[in-house]
PDB file of N, CA, C and O in Angstrom:
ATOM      1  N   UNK A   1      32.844  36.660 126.951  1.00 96.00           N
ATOM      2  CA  UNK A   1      33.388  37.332 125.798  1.00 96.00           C
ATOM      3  C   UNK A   1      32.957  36.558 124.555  1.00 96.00           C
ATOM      4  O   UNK A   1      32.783  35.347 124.698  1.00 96.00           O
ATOM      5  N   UNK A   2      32.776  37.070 123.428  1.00 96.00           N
ATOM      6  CA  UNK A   2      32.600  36.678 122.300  1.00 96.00           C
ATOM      7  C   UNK A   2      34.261  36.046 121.461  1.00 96.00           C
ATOM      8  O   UNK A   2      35.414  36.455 121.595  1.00 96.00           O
ATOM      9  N   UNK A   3      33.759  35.059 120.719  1.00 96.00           N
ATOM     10  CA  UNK A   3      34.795  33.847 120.210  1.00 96.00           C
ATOM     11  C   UNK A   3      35.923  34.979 119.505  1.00 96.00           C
ATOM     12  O   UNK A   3      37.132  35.047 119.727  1.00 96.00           O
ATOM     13  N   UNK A   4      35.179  35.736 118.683  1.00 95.00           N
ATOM     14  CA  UNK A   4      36.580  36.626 118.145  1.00 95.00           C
ATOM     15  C   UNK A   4      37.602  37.672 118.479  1.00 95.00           C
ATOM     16  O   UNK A   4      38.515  38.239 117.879  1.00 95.00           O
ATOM     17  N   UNK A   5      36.869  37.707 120.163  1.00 95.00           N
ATOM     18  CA  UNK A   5      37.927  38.488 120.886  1.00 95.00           C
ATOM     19  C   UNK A   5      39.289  37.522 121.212  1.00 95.00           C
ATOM     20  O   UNK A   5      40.476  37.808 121.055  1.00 95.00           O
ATOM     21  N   UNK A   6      38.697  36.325 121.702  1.00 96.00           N
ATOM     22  CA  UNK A   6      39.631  35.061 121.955  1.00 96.00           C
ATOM     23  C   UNK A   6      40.953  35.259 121.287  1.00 96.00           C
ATOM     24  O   UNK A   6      40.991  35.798 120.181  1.00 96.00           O
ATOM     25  N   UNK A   7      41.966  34.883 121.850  1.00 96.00           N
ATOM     26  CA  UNK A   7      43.488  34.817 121.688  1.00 96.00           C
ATOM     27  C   UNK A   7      43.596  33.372 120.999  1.00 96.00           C
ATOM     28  O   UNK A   7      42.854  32.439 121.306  1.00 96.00           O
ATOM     29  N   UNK A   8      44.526  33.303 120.109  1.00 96.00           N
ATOM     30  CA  UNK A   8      44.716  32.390 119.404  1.00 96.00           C
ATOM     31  C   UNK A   8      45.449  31.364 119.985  1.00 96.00           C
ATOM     32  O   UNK A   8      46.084  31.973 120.847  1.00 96.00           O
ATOM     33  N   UNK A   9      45.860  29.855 120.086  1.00 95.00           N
ATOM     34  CA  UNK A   9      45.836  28.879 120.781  1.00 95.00           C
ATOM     35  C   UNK A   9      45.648  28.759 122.574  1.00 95.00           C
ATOM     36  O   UNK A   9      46.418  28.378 123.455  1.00 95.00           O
ATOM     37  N   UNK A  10      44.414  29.218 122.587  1.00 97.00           N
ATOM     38  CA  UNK A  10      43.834  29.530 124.056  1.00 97.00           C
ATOM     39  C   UNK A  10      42.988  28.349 124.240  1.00 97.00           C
ATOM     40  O   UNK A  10      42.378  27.940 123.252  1.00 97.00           O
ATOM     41  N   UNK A  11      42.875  27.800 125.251  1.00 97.00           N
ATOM     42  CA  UNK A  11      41.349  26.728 124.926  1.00 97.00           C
ATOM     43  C   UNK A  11      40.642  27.252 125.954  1.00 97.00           C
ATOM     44  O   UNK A  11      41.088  27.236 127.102  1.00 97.00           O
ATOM     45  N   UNK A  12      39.181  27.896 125.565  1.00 98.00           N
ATOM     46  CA  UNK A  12      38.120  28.217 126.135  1.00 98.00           C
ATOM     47  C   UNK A  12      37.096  27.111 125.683  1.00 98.00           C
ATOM     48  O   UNK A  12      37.362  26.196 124.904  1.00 98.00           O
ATOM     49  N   UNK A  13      35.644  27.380 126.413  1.00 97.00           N
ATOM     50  CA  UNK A  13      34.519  26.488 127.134  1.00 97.00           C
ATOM     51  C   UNK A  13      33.217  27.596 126.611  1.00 97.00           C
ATOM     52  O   UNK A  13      32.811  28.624 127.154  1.00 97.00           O
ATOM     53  N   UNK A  14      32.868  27.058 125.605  1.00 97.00           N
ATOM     54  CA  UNK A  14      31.298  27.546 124.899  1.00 97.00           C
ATOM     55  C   UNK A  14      30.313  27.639 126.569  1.00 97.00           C
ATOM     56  O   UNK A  14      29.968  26.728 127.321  1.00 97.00           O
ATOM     57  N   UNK A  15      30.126  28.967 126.654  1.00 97.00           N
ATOM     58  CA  UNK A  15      29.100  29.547 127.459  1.00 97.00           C
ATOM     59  C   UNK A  15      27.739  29.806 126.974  1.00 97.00           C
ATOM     60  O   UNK A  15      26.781  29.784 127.747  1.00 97.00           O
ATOM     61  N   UNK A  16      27.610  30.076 125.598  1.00 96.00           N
ATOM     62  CA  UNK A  16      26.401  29.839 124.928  1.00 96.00           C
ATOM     63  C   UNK A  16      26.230  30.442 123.587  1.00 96.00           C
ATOM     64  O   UNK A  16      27.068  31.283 123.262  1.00 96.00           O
ATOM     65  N   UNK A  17      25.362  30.175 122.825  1.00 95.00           N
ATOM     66  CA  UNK A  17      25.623  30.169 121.678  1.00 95.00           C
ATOM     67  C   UNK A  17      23.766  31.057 121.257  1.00 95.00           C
ATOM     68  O   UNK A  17      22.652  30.589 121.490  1.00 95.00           O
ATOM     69  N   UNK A  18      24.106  32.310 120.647  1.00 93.00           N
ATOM     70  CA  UNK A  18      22.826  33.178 121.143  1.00 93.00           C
ATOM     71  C   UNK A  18      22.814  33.366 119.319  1.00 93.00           C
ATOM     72  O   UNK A  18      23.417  34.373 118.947  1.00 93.00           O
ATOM     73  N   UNK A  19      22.242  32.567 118.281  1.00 91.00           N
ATOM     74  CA  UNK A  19      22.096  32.791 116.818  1.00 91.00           C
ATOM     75  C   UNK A  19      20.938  32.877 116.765  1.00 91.00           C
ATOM     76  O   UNK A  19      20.337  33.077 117.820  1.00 91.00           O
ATOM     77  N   UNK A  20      20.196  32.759 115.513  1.00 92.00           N
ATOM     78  CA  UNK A  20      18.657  32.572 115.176  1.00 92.00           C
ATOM     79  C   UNK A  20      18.759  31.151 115.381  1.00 92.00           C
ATOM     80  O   UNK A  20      19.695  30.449 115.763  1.00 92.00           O
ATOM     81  N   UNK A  21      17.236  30.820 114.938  1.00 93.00           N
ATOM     82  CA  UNK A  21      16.727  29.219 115.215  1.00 93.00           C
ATOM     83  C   UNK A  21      17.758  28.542 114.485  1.00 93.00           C
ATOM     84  O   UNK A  21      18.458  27.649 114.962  1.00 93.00           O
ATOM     85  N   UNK A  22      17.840  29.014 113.247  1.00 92.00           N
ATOM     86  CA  UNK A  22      19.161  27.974 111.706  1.00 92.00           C
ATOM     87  C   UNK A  22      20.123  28.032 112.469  1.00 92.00           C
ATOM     88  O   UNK A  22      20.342  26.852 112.746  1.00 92.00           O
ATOM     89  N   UNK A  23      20.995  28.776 113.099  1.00 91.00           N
ATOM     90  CA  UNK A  23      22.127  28.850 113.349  1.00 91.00           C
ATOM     91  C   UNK A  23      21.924  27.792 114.810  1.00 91.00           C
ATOM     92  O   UNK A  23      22.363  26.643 114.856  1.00 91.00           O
ATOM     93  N   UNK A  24      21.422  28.246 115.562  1.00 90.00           N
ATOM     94  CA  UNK A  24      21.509  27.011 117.109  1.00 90.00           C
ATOM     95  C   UNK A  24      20.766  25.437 116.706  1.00 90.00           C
ATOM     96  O   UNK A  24      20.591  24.466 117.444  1.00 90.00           O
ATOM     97  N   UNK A  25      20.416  25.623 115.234  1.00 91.00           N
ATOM     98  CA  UNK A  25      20.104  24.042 115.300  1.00 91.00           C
ATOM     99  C   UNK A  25      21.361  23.831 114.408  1.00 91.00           C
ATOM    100  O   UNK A  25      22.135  23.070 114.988  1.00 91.00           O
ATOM    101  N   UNK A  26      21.749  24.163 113.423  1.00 88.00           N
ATOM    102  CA  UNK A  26      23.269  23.825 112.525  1.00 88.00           C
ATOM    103  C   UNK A  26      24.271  23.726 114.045  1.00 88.00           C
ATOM    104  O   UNK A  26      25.108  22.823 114.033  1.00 88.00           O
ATOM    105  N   UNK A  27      24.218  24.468 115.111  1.00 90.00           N
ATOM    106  CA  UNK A  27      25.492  23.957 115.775  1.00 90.00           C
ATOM    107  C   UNK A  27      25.059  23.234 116.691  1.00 90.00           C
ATOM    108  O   UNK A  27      26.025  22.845 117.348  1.00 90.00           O
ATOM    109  N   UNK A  28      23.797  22.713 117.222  1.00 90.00           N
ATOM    110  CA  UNK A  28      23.652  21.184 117.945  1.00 90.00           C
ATOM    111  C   UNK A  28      23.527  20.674 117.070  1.00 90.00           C
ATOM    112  O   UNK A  28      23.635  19.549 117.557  1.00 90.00           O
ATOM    113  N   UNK A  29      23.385  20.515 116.146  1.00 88.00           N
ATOM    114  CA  UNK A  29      23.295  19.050 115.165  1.00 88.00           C
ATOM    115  C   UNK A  29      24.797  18.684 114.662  1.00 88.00           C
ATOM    116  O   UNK A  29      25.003  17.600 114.115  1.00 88.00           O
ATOM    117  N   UNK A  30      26.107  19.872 114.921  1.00 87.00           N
ATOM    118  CA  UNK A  30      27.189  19.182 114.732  1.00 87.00           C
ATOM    119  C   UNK A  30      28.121  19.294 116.228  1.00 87.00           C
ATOM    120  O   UNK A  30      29.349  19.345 116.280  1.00 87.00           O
ATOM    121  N   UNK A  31      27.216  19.316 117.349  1.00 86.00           N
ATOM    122  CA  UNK A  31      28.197  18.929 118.659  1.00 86.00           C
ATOM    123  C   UNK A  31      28.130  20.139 119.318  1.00 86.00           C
ATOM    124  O   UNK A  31      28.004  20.143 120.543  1.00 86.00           O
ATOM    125  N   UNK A  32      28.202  21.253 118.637  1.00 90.00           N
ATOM    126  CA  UNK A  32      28.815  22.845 119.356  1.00 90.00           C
ATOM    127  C   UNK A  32      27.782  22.704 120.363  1.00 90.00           C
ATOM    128  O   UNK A  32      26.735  23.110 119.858  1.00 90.00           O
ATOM    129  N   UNK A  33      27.561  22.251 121.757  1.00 92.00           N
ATOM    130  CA  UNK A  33      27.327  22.962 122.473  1.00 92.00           C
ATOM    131  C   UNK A  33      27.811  23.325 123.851  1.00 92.00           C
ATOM    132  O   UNK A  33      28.773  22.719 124.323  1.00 92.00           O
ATOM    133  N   UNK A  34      27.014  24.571 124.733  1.00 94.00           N
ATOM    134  CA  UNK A  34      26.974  24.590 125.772  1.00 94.00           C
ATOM    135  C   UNK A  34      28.250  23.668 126.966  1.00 94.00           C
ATOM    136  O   UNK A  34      27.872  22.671 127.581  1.00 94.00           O
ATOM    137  N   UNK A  35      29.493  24.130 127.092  1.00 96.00           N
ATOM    138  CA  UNK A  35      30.314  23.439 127.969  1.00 96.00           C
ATOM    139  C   UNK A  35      31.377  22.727 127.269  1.00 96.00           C
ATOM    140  O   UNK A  35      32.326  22.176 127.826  1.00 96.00           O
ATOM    141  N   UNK A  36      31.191  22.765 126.189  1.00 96.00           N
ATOM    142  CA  UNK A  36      32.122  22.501 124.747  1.00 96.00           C
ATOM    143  C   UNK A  36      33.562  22.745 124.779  1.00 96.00           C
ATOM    144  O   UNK A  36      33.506  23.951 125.020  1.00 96.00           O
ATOM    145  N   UNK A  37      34.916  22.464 124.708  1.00 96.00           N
ATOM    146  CA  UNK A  37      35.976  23.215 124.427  1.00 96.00           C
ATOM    147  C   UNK A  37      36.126  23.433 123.287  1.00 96.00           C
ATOM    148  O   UNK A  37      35.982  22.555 122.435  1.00 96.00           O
ATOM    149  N   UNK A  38      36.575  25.137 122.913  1.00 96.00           N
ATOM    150  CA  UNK A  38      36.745  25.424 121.561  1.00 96.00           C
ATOM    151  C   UNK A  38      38.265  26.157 122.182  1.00 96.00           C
ATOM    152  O   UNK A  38      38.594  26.781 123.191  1.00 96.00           O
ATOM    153  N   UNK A  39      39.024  25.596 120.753  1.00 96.00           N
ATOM    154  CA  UNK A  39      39.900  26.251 120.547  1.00 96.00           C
ATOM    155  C   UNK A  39      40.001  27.069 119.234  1.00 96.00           C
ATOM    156  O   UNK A  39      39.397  26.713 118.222  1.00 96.00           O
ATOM    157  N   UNK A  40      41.184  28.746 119.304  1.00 97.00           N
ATOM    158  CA  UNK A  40      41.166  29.200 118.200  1.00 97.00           C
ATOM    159  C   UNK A  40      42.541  28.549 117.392  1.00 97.00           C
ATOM    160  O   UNK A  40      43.512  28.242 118.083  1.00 97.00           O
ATOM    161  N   UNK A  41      42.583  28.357 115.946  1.00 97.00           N
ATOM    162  CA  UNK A  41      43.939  28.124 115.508  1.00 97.00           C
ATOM    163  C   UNK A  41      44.431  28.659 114.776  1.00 97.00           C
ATOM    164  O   UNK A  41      45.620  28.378 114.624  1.00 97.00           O
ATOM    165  N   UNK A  42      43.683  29.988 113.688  1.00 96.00           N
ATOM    166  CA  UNK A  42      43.966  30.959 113.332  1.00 96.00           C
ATOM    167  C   UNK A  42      43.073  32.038 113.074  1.00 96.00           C
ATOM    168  O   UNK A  42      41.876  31.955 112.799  1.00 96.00           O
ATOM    169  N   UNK A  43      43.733  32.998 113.184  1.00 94.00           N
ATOM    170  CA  UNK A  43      42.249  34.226 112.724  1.00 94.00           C
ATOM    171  C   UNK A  43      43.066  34.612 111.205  1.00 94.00           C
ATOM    172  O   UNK A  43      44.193  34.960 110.853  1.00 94.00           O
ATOM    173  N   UNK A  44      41.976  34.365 110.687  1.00 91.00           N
ATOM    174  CA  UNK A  44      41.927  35.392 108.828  1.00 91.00           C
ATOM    175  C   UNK A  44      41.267  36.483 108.621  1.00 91.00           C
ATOM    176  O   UNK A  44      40.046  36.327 108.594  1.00 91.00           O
ATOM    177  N   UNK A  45      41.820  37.996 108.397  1.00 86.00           N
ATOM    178  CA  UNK A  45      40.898  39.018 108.304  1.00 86.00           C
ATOM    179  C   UNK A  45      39.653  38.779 109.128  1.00 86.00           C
ATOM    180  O   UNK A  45      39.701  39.004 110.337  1.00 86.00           O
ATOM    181  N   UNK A  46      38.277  38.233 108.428  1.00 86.00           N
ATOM    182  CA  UNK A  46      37.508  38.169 109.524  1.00 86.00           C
ATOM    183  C   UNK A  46      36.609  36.780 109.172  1.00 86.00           C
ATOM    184  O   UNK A  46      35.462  36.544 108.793  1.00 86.00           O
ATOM    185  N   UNK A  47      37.601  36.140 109.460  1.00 95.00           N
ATOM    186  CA  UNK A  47      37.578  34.478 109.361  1.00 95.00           C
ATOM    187  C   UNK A  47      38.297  34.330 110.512  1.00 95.00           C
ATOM    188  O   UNK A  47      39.232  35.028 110.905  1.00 95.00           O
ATOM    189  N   UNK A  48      37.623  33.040 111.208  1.00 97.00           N
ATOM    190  CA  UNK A  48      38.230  31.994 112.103  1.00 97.00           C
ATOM    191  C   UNK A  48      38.459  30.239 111.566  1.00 97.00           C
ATOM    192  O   UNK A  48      37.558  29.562 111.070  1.00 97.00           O
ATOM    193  N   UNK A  49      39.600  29.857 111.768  1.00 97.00           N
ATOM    194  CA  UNK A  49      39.557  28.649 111.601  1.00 97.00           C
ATOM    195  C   UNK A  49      39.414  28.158 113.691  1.00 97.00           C
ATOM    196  O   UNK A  49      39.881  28.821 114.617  1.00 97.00           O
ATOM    197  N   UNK A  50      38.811  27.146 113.762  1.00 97.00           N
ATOM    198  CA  UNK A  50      38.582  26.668 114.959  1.00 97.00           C
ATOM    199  C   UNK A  50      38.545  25.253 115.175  1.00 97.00           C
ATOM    200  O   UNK A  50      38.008  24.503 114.360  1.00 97.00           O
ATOM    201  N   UNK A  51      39.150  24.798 116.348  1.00 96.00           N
ATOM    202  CA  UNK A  51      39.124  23.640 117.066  1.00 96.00           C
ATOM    203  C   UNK A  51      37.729  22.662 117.881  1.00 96.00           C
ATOM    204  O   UNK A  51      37.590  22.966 119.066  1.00 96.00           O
ATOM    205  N   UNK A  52      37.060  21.922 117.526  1.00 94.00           N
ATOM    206  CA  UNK A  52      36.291  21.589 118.256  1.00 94.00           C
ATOM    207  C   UNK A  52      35.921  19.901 118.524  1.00 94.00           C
ATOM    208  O   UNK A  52      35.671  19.052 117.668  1.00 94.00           O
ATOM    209  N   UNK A  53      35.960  19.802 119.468  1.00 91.00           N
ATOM    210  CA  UNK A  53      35.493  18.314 119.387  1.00 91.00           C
ATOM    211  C   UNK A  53      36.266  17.402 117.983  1.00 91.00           C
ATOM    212  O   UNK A  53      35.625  16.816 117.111  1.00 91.00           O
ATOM    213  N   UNK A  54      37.949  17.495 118.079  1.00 91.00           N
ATOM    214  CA  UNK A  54      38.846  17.054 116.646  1.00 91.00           C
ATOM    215  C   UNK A  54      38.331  17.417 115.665  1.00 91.00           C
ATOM    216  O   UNK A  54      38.799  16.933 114.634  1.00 91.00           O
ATOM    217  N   UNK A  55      37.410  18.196 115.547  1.00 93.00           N
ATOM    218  CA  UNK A  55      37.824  18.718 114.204  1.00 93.00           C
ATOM    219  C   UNK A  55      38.027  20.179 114.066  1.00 93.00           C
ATOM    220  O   UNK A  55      37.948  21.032 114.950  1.00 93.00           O
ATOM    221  N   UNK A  56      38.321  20.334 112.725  1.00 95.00           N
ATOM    222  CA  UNK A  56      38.495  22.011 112.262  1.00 95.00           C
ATOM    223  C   UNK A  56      37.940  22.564 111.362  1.00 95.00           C
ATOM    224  O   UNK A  56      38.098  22.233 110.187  1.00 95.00           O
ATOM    225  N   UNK A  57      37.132  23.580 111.779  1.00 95.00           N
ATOM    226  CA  UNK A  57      36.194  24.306 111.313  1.00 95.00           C
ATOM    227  C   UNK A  57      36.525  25.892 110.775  1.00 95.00           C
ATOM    228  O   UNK A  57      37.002  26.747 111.520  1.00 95.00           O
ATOM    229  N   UNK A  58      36.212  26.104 109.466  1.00 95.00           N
ATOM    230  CA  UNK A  58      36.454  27.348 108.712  1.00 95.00           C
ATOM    231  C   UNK A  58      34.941  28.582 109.035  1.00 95.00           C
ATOM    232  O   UNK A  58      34.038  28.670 108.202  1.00 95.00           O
ATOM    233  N   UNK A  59      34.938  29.398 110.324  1.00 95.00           N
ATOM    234  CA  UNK A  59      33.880  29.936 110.341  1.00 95.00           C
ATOM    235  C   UNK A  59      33.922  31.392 109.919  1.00 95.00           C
ATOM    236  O   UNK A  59      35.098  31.630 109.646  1.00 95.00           O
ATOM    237  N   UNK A  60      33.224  32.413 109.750  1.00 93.00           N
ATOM    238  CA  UNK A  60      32.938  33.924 109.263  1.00 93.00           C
ATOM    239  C   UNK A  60      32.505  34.525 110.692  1.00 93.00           C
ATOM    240  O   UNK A  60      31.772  34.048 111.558  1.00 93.00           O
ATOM    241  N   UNK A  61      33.105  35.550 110.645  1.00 90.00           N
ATOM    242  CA  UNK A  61      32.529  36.361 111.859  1.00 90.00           C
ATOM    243  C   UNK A  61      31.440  36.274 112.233  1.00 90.00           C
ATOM    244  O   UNK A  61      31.135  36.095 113.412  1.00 90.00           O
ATOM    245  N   UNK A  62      30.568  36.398 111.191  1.00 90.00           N
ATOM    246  CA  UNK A  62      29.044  36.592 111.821  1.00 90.00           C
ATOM    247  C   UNK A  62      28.582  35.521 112.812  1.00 90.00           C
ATOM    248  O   UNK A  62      27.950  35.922 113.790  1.00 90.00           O
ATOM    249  N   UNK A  63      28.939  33.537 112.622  1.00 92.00           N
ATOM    250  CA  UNK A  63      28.847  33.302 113.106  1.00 92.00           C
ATOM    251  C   UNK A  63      30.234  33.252 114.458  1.00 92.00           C
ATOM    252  O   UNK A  63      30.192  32.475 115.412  1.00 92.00           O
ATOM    253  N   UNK A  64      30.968  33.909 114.298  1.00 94.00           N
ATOM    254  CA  UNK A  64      31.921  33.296 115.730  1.00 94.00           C
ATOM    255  C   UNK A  64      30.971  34.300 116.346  1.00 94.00           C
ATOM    256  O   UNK A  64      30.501  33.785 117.360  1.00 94.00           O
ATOM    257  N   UNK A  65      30.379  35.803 116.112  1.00 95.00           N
ATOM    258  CA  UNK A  65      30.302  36.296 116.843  1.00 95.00           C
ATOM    259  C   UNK A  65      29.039  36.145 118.205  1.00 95.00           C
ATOM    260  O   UNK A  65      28.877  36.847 119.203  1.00 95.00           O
ATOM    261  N   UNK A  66      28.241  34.833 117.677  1.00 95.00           N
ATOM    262  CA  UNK A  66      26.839  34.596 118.453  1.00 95.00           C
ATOM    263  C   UNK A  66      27.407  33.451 119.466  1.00 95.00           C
ATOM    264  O   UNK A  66      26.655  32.875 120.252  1.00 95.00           O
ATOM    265  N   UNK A  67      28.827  33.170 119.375  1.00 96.00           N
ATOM    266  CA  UNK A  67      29.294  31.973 120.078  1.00 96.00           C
ATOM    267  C   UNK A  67      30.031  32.573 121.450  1.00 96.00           C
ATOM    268  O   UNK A  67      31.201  32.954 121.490  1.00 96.00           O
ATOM    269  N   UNK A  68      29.253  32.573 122.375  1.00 97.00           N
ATOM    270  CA  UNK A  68      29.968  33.075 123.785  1.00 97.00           C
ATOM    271  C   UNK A  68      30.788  32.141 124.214  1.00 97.00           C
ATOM    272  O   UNK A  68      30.428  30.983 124.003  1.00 97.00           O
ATOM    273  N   UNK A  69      32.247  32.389 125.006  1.00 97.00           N
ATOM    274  CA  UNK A  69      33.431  31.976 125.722  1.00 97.00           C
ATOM    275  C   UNK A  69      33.550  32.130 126.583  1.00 97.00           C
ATOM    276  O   UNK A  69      33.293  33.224 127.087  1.00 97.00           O
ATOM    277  N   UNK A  70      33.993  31.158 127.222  1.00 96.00           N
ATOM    278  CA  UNK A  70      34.803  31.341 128.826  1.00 96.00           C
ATOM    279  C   UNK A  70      36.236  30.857 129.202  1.00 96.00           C
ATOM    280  O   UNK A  70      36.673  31.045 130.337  1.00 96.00           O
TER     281      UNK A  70
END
């Protein structure tokens, strides 16, 4: 499933992360990958704030939506 279907304080496991080249190098160069726990901690209209590796991240749909869950 994709990150913005995700239920809010759920902790799911990054299955993969399917962006353009910018987007999959911006999220290995800050940790996001592959086997990852992400948690959600709030949804905004169509904003996510998210849990990852201690920190918290303010993302936009476009990218939660290239971020696969398990």
């Amino acid at each position: 499933m994709k990150l913005p279907e995700g239920q809010k304080g759920v902790i799911y496991t990054i299955k993969s992360i399917n962006g353009d080249e910018e987007i999959n190098k911006f999220s290995f160069k800050i940790g996001w990958i592959e086997g990852e726990t992400i948690n959600i901690v709030k949804k905004m209209y169509s904003n996510l704030i998210i849990n990852i590796k201690g920190g918290r991240y303010g993302i936009d749909k476009d990218l939660a939506e290239v971020i696969e869950i398990f």
